[in-house]
mmCIF file of C-alpha atoms in Angstrom:
data_model
loop_
_atom_site.group_PDB
_atom_site.id
_atom_site.type_symbol
_atom_site.label_atom_id
_atom_site.label_comp_id
_atom_site.label_asym_id
_atom_site.label_seq_id
_atom_site.Cartn_x
_atom_site.Cartn_y
_atom_site.Cartn_z
ATOM 1 C CA MET A 770 -31.097 33.267 6.216
ATOM 2 C CA LYS A 771 -33.499 30.332 6.320
ATOM 3 C CA THR A 772 -34.665 29.172 2.897
ATOM 4 C CA ILE A 773 -38.081 27.502 2.621
ATOM 5 C CA THR A 774 -39.484 25.900 -0.526
ATOM 6 C CA LEU A 775 -43.142 25.309 -1.354
ATOM 7 C CA SER A 776 -43.399 22.355 -3.705
ATOM 8 C CA ASN A 777 -45.932 19.982 -5.190
ATOM 9 C CA GLN A 778 -45.923 18.639 -8.720
ATOM 10 C CA LYS A 779 -49.720 18.733 -8.767
ATOM 11 C CA GLY A 780 -51.165 22.066 -9.819
ATOM 12 C CA GLY A 781 -54.143 23.749 -8.199
ATOM 13 C CA VAL A 782 -53.098 23.120 -4.581
ATOM 14 C CA ALA A 783 -52.673 26.800 -3.612
ATOM 15 C CA LYS A 784 -48.893 26.531 -3.668
ATOM 16 C CA THR A 785 -48.371 30.074 -4.939
ATOM 17 C CA THR A 786 -51.080 31.457 -2.643
ATOM 18 C CA THR A 787 -49.378 29.790 0.311
ATOM 19 C CA THR A 788 -45.975 31.136 -0.735
ATOM 20 C CA GLY A 789 -47.342 34.672 -0.799
ATOM 21 C CA ALA A 790 -49.193 34.235 2.498
ATOM 22 C CA LEU A 791 -46.085 32.853 4.205
ATOM 23 C CA ALA A 792 -43.876 35.634 2.839
ATOM 24 C CA SER A 793 -46.259 38.440 3.816
ATOM 25 C CA GLY A 794 -47.132 36.813 7.158
ATOM 26 C CA LEU A 795 -43.478 36.529 8.163
ATOM 27 C CA SER A 796 -42.804 40.105 7.079
ATOM 28 C CA LYS A 797 -45.677 41.311 9.281
ATOM 29 C CA LYS A 798 -43.954 39.591 12.190
ATOM 30 C CA GLY A 799 -40.974 41.852 11.598
ATOM 31 C CA TYR A 800 -38.769 39.522 9.585
ATOM 32 C CA LYS A 801 -36.914 40.585 6.465
ATOM 33 C CA VAL A 802 -38.244 38.319 3.724
ATOM 34 C CA ILE A 803 -37.486 37.767 0.069
ATOM 35 C CA ALA A 804 -39.572 35.540 -2.217
ATOM 36 C CA VAL A 805 -38.165 33.776 -5.277
ATOM 37 C CA ASP A 806 -40.593 32.995 -8.090
ATOM 38 C CA LEU A 807 -39.160 29.946 -9.871
ATOM 39 C CA ASP A 808 -42.348 29.190 -11.802
ATOM 40 C CA PRO A 809 -42.057 30.362 -15.447
ATOM 41 C CA GLN A 810 -45.776 31.221 -15.287
ATOM 42 C CA CYS A 811 -44.768 33.996 -12.846
ATOM 43 C CA ASN A 812 -48.043 33.835 -10.898
ATOM 44 C CA LEU A 813 -46.424 34.865 -7.622
ATOM 45 C CA SER A 814 -44.756 37.826 -9.301
ATOM 46 C CA LEU A 815 -48.037 38.888 -10.874
ATOM 47 C CA ALA A 816 -49.936 38.591 -7.583
ATOM 48 C CA SER A 817 -47.166 40.562 -5.864
ATOM 49 C CA GLY A 818 -47.614 43.484 -8.257
ATOM 50 C CA ALA A 819 -44.457 42.959 -10.317
ATOM 51 C CA ASP A 820 -44.273 44.146 -13.919
ATOM 52 C CA ILE A 821 -43.271 40.844 -15.479
ATOM 53 C CA LEU A 822 -43.461 42.059 -19.088
ATOM 54 C CA ASN A 823 -40.920 44.866 -18.839
ATOM 55 C CA MET A 824 -37.940 43.361 -17.079
ATOM 56 C CA ASP A 825 -34.533 43.547 -18.712
ATOM 57 C CA GLN A 826 -33.080 40.718 -16.640
ATOM 58 C CA THR A 827 -34.463 37.844 -14.567
ATOM 59 C CA LEU A 828 -33.214 34.888 -12.563
ATOM 60 C CA TYR A 829 -32.600 33.140 -15.882
ATOM 61 C CA ASP A 830 -29.828 35.651 -16.589
ATOM 62 C CA VAL A 831 -28.314 35.019 -13.149
ATOM 63 C CA PHE A 832 -28.205 31.306 -13.896
ATOM 64 C CA LYS A 833 -26.572 32.105 -17.245
ATOM 65 C CA GLY A 834 -23.939 34.188 -15.454
ATOM 66 C CA THR A 835 -24.867 37.477 -17.151
ATOM 67 C CA ALA A 836 -26.586 39.204 -14.194
ATOM 68 C CA GLU A 837 -26.190 39.625 -10.448
ATOM 69 C CA LEU A 838 -28.977 38.482 -8.142
ATOM 70 C CA SER A 839 -28.829 41.667 -6.078
ATOM 71 C CA ASP A 840 -29.686 43.711 -9.185
ATOM 72 C CA LEU A 841 -32.975 41.842 -9.657
ATOM 73 C CA ILE A 842 -34.533 42.506 -6.256
ATOM 74 C CA GLN A 843 -37.907 44.211 -6.469
ATOM 75 C CA ASN A 844 -39.614 45.836 -3.517
ATOM 76 C CA THR A 845 -43.307 44.997 -3.256
ATOM 77 C CA GLU A 846 -46.110 46.693 -1.362
ATOM 78 C CA LEU A 847 -46.843 43.401 0.414
ATOM 79 C CA GLY A 848 -43.957 43.652 2.862
ATOM 80 C CA TYR A 849 -41.479 41.324 1.183
ATOM 81 C CA ASP A 850 -38.938 41.658 -1.616
ATOM 82 C CA LEU A 851 -39.174 39.602 -4.785
ATOM 83 C CA ILE A 852 -37.006 37.982 -7.432
ATOM 84 C CA THR A 853 -38.735 36.887 -10.632
ATOM 85 C CA GLY A 854 -37.548 33.872 -12.566
ATOM 86 C CA GLY A 855 -39.062 34.951 -15.851
ATOM 87 C CA LEU A 856 -40.790 33.252 -18.750
ATOM 88 C CA THR A 857 -37.446 32.140 -20.194
ATOM 89 C CA LEU A 858 -37.067 29.663 -17.329
ATOM 90 C CA ALA A 859 -39.588 27.447 -19.149
ATOM 91 C CA GLY A 860 -36.637 25.928 -21.017
ATOM 92 C CA ALA A 861 -34.423 25.495 -17.959
ATOM 93 C CA ASP A 862 -34.167 21.707 -18.196
ATOM 94 C CA MET A 863 -32.746 21.985 -21.720
ATOM 95 C CA ASP A 864 -30.763 25.213 -21.274
ATOM 96 C CA PHE A 865 -28.890 24.246 -18.111
ATOM 97 C CA THR A 866 -27.110 20.937 -18.587
ATOM 98 C CA GLN A 867 -23.742 21.684 -17.027
ATOM 99 C CA THR A 868 -22.247 19.782 -14.106
ATOM 100 C CA GLY A 869 -23.393 21.290 -10.834
ATOM 101 C CA ARG A 870 -26.531 22.820 -12.304
ATOM 102 C CA GLU A 871 -28.508 21.828 -9.192
ATOM 103 C CA PHE A 872 -26.497 24.374 -7.164
ATOM 104 C CA MET A 873 -27.262 27.463 -9.298
ATOM 105 C CA LEU A 874 -29.831 28.962 -6.928
ATOM 106 C CA ARG A 875 -27.896 28.146 -3.754
ATOM 107 C CA GLU A 876 -24.800 29.862 -5.125
ATOM 108 C CA ALA A 877 -26.816 32.887 -6.291
ATOM 109 C CA LEU A 878 -28.435 33.300 -2.876
ATOM 110 C CA ASP A 879 -25.020 33.502 -1.197
ATOM 111 C CA ASP A 880 -24.844 37.174 -2.213
ATOM 112 C CA ILE A 881 -27.924 38.160 -0.188
ATOM 113 C CA ARG A 882 -27.909 35.791 2.799
ATOM 114 C CA ALA A 883 -26.808 38.493 5.201
ATOM 115 C CA ASP A 884 -29.662 40.798 4.125
ATOM 116 C CA TYR A 885 -32.683 38.595 4.908
ATOM 117 C CA ASP A 886 -34.102 36.377 7.619
ATOM 118 C CA PHE A 887 -36.160 34.197 5.269
ATOM 119 C CA CYS A 888 -36.175 33.280 1.589
ATOM 120 C CA ILE A 889 -39.410 31.670 0.381
ATOM 121 C CA CYS A 890 -39.263 29.806 -2.949
ATOM 122 C CA ASP A 891 -42.267 29.095 -5.143
ATOM 123 C CA CYS A 892 -41.679 26.164 -7.516
ATOM 124 C CA PRO A 893 -43.334 25.174 -10.781
ATOM 125 C CA PRO A 894 -45.704 22.166 -10.653
ATOM 126 C CA THR A 895 -42.977 19.889 -12.026
ATOM 127 C CA LEU A 896 -40.043 17.927 -10.637
ATOM 128 C CA GLY A 897 -37.454 19.341 -13.031
ATOM 129 C CA ILE A 898 -34.213 21.249 -12.497
ATOM 130 C CA LEU A 899 -35.916 24.360 -11.097
ATOM 131 C CA THR A 900 -37.493 22.378 -8.275
ATOM 132 C CA VAL A 901 -34.208 20.536 -7.702
ATOM 133 C CA ASN A 902 -32.472 23.913 -7.398
ATOM 134 C CA ALA A 903 -35.000 25.133 -4.852
ATOM 135 C CA LEU A 904 -34.715 21.971 -2.760
ATOM 136 C CA THR A 905 -30.919 22.032 -2.943
ATOM 137 C CA ALA A 906 -30.890 25.621 -1.682
ATOM 138 C CA SER A 907 -33.436 25.067 1.102
ATOM 139 C CA ASP A 908 -33.422 24.221 4.771
ATOM 140 C CA SER A 909 -36.923 22.767 4.545
ATOM 141 C CA VAL A 910 -39.833 22.133 2.197
ATOM 142 C CA ILE A 911 -43.535 22.638 2.845
ATOM 143 C CA ILE A 912 -45.883 20.524 0.736
ATOM 144 C CA PRO A 913 -49.322 22.051 0.114
ATOM 145 C CA LEU A 914 -51.934 19.571 -1.046
ATOM 146 C CA THR A 915 -55.664 19.206 -1.354
ATOM 147 C CA ALA A 916 -57.582 16.319 0.170
ATOM 148 C CA ASP A 917 -57.900 14.259 -2.997
ATOM 149 C CA LEU A 918 -56.480 11.048 -4.388
ATOM 150 C CA PHE A 919 -54.291 12.683 -7.053
ATOM 151 C CA SER A 920 -52.482 14.794 -4.472
ATOM 152 C CA LEU A 921 -51.651 11.674 -2.477
ATOM 153 C CA GLN A 922 -50.430 9.912 -5.601
ATOM 154 C CA GLY A 923 -48.037 12.752 -6.417
ATOM 155 C CA LEU A 924 -46.524 12.762 -2.944
ATOM 156 C CA SER A 925 -44.633 9.523 -3.511
ATOM 157 C CA GLN A 926 -42.884 10.955 -6.585
ATOM 158 C CA LEU A 927 -42.021 14.182 -4.777
ATOM 159 C CA ASN A 928 -40.655 12.182 -1.873
ATOM 160 C CA LEU A 929 -38.380 10.234 -4.229
ATOM 161 C CA LEU A 930 -36.995 13.528 -5.526
ATOM 162 C CA ILE A 931 -36.470 14.803 -1.974
ATOM 163 C CA GLN A 932 -34.594 11.600 -1.133
ATOM 164 C CA ARG A 933 -32.327 12.055 -4.167
ATOM 165 C CA VAL A 934 -31.654 15.677 -3.248
ATOM 166 C CA ARG A 935 -30.751 14.604 0.290
ATOM 167 C CA LYS A 936 -28.360 12.003 -1.085
ATOM 168 C CA TYR A 937 -26.587 14.089 -3.708
ATOM 169 C CA SER A 938 -26.934 17.825 -3.059
ATOM 170 C CA ASN A 939 -28.529 18.735 0.299
ATOM 171 C CA LYS A 940 -28.332 16.134 3.031
ATOM 172 C CA GLY A 941 -29.869 18.512 5.592
ATOM 173 C CA LEU A 942 -33.147 19.073 3.733
ATOM 174 C CA LYS A 943 -36.193 18.344 5.876
ATOM 175 C CA ILE A 944 -39.914 18.186 5.179
ATOM 176 C CA ALA A 945 -41.469 20.766 7.502
ATOM 177 C CA GLY A 946 -44.942 19.338 6.954
ATOM 178 C CA LEU A 947 -47.938 18.760 4.714
ATOM 179 C CA LEU A 948 -50.402 21.638 4.525
ATOM 180 C CA ILE A 949 -53.956 20.847 3.455
ATOM 181 C CA THR A 950 -55.393 23.656 1.349
ATOM 182 C CA ARG A 951 -58.735 24.518 -0.256
ATOM 183 C CA HIS A 952 -60.325 22.509 2.497
ATOM 184 C CA ASP A 953 -64.047 21.908 2.815
ATOM 185 C CA GLU A 954 -64.675 19.942 5.993
ATOM 186 C CA ARG A 955 -68.307 19.367 4.996
ATOM 187 C CA THR A 956 -67.415 16.971 2.173
ATOM 188 C CA ASN A 957 -67.189 13.252 2.825
ATOM 189 C CA VAL A 958 -64.147 12.987 0.545
ATOM 190 C CA SER A 959 -62.094 15.364 2.702
ATOM 191 C CA LYS A 960 -63.040 13.501 5.851
ATOM 192 C CA ALA A 961 -62.255 10.111 4.320
ATOM 193 C CA LEU A 962 -58.799 11.114 3.078
ATOM 194 C CA MET A 963 -57.593 12.864 6.230
ATOM 195 C CA ASP A 964 -56.479 9.596 7.820
ATOM 196 C CA GLN A 965 -54.623 8.605 4.654
ATOM 197 C CA ILE A 966 -52.862 11.959 4.524
ATOM 198 C CA THR A 967 -51.790 11.576 8.157
ATOM 199 C CA GLN A 968 -50.483 8.068 7.481
ATOM 200 C CA THR A 969 -48.582 9.328 4.436
ATOM 201 C CA ALA A 970 -46.991 12.082 6.538
ATOM 202 C CA ASP A 971 -45.837 9.459 9.043
ATOM 203 C CA LYS A 972 -44.194 7.476 6.237
ATOM 204 C CA LEU A 973 -42.429 10.628 5.060
ATOM 205 C CA GLY A 974 -41.169 11.298 8.563
ATOM 206 C CA THR A 975 -43.095 14.539 8.877
ATOM 207 C CA LYS A 976 -46.435 15.892 10.078
ATOM 208 C CA VAL A 977 -49.648 17.408 8.813
ATOM 209 C CA PHE A 978 -50.030 21.016 9.914
ATOM 210 C CA SER A 979 -52.895 21.109 12.383
ATOM 211 C CA GLN A 980 -55.014 23.765 10.665
ATOM 212 C CA PRO A 981 -56.176 23.112 7.085
ATOM 213 C CA ILE A 982 -56.608 26.215 4.934
ATOM 214 C CA ARG A 983 -60.315 26.614 4.274
ATOM 215 C CA ASN A 984 -61.783 27.715 0.965
ATOM 216 C CA SER A 985 -62.330 31.455 0.895
ATOM 217 C CA VAL A 986 -63.253 33.966 -1.797
ATOM 218 C CA ALA A 987 -60.958 36.398 -0.002
ATOM 219 C CA VAL A 988 -57.961 34.608 -1.524
ATOM 220 C CA ARG A 989 -59.038 35.380 -5.094
ATOM 221 C CA GLU A 990 -60.045 38.912 -4.161
ATOM 222 C CA SER A 991 -56.666 39.688 -2.613
ATOM 223 C CA GLN A 992 -54.896 38.364 -5.708
ATOM 224 C CA VAL A 993 -56.966 40.607 -7.972
ATOM 225 C CA MET A 994 -56.222 43.581 -5.716
ATOM 226 C CA ARG A 995 -52.481 42.706 -5.575
ATOM 227 C CA SER A 996 -52.729 42.844 -1.793
ATOM 228 C CA ASP A 997 -52.042 40.416 1.029
ATOM 229 C CA LEU A 998 -54.744 38.524 2.885
ATOM 230 C CA PHE A 999 -53.752 39.902 6.270
ATOM 231 C CA SER A 1000 -54.421 43.483 5.171
ATOM 232 C CA GLU A 1001 -57.250 42.901 2.708
ATOM 233 C CA ALA A 1002 -59.351 40.380 4.661
ATOM 234 C CA PRO A 1003 -58.054 39.917 8.228
ATOM 235 C CA LYS A 1004 -61.212 38.133 9.409
ATOM 236 C CA ALA A 1005 -61.596 35.732 6.475
ATOM 237 C CA ASN A 1006 -61.374 32.012 7.189
ATOM 238 C CA ALA A 1007 -58.311 31.558 4.985
ATOM 239 C CA THR A 1008 -56.518 34.473 6.650
ATOM 240 C CA ILE A 1009 -57.130 33.067 10.122
ATOM 241 C CA ASP A 1010 -56.010 29.634 8.949
ATOM 242 C CA TYR A 1011 -52.831 30.941 7.348
ATOM 243 C CA GLN A 1012 -51.977 32.844 10.514
ATOM 244 C CA THR A 1013 -52.385 29.646 12.556
ATOM 245 C CA PHE A 1014 -50.227 27.763 10.047
ATOM 246 C CA ILE A 1015 -47.458 30.392 10.170
ATOM 247 C CA ASP A 1016 -47.475 30.377 13.967
ATOM 248 C CA GLU A 1017 -47.163 26.574 13.985
ATOM 249 C CA PHE A 1018 -44.412 26.668 11.375
ATOM 250 C CA MET A 1019 -42.449 29.239 13.368
ATOM 251 C CA LYS A 1020 -42.862 27.198 16.539
ATOM 252 C CA GLY A 1021 -41.342 24.233 14.727
ATOM 253 C CA GLU A 1022 -38.470 26.409 13.481
ATOM 254 C CA SER A 1023 -37.831 27.596 17.024
ATOM 255 C CA GLU A 1024 -37.812 24.056 18.418
ATOM 256 C CA ASP A 1025 -35.438 22.886 15.683
ATOM 257 C CA GLY A 1026 -33.089 25.721 16.520
ATOM 258 C CA LYS A 1027 -32.709 24.699 20.165
#
């Protein structure tokens, strides 16, 4: 099972939307996919149709050692399975202070590795222990960002965390690429920052995915309908862009596996 994390400490960069699109897109290609919602806000779970208010146990209980991960798996109508972290994960940095806490997710995923081709992790917009757990458990990280100055500023801090994770808990972690989201090619700001984003990717030893994800009302509509973009709006700009992104990502995975 390949584990992929979507991470960016800046909110509003379509991280959760991209997680859902990647999970549903891979499942439509015939892969067995499970998504892990590590954000205490549970936006991915909500958009996936999960009942987040009536769950007896969540990933928090797995981390506490009082539940099994396999018992938390929910089947969604979007083609992928789901594990919800739960609102109680909001206190994770204070609740989990034991030695080895960065390995909680990796160890939990061991029970289901043989059942899935891909695990896609959605992280909170912070660089705390939940994000560290996702990065420690992952083969690669995809960084969604918008073409603005604040996104670029946050990349340096995220990169420092990635470097620490590589040093102490997951030396094989790679950055699969930077994905520009909510893109409007008509604005001068987007055009002006594209070169800077490319230069930043070079410094991080990675690339910028070739197709930015364009703004599209179809994204919000699909979330309201609890459906995936590929079924709800197959001809929308964002859907076409996400399909191109997934194809490029899979090509990179194939080349790395040679």
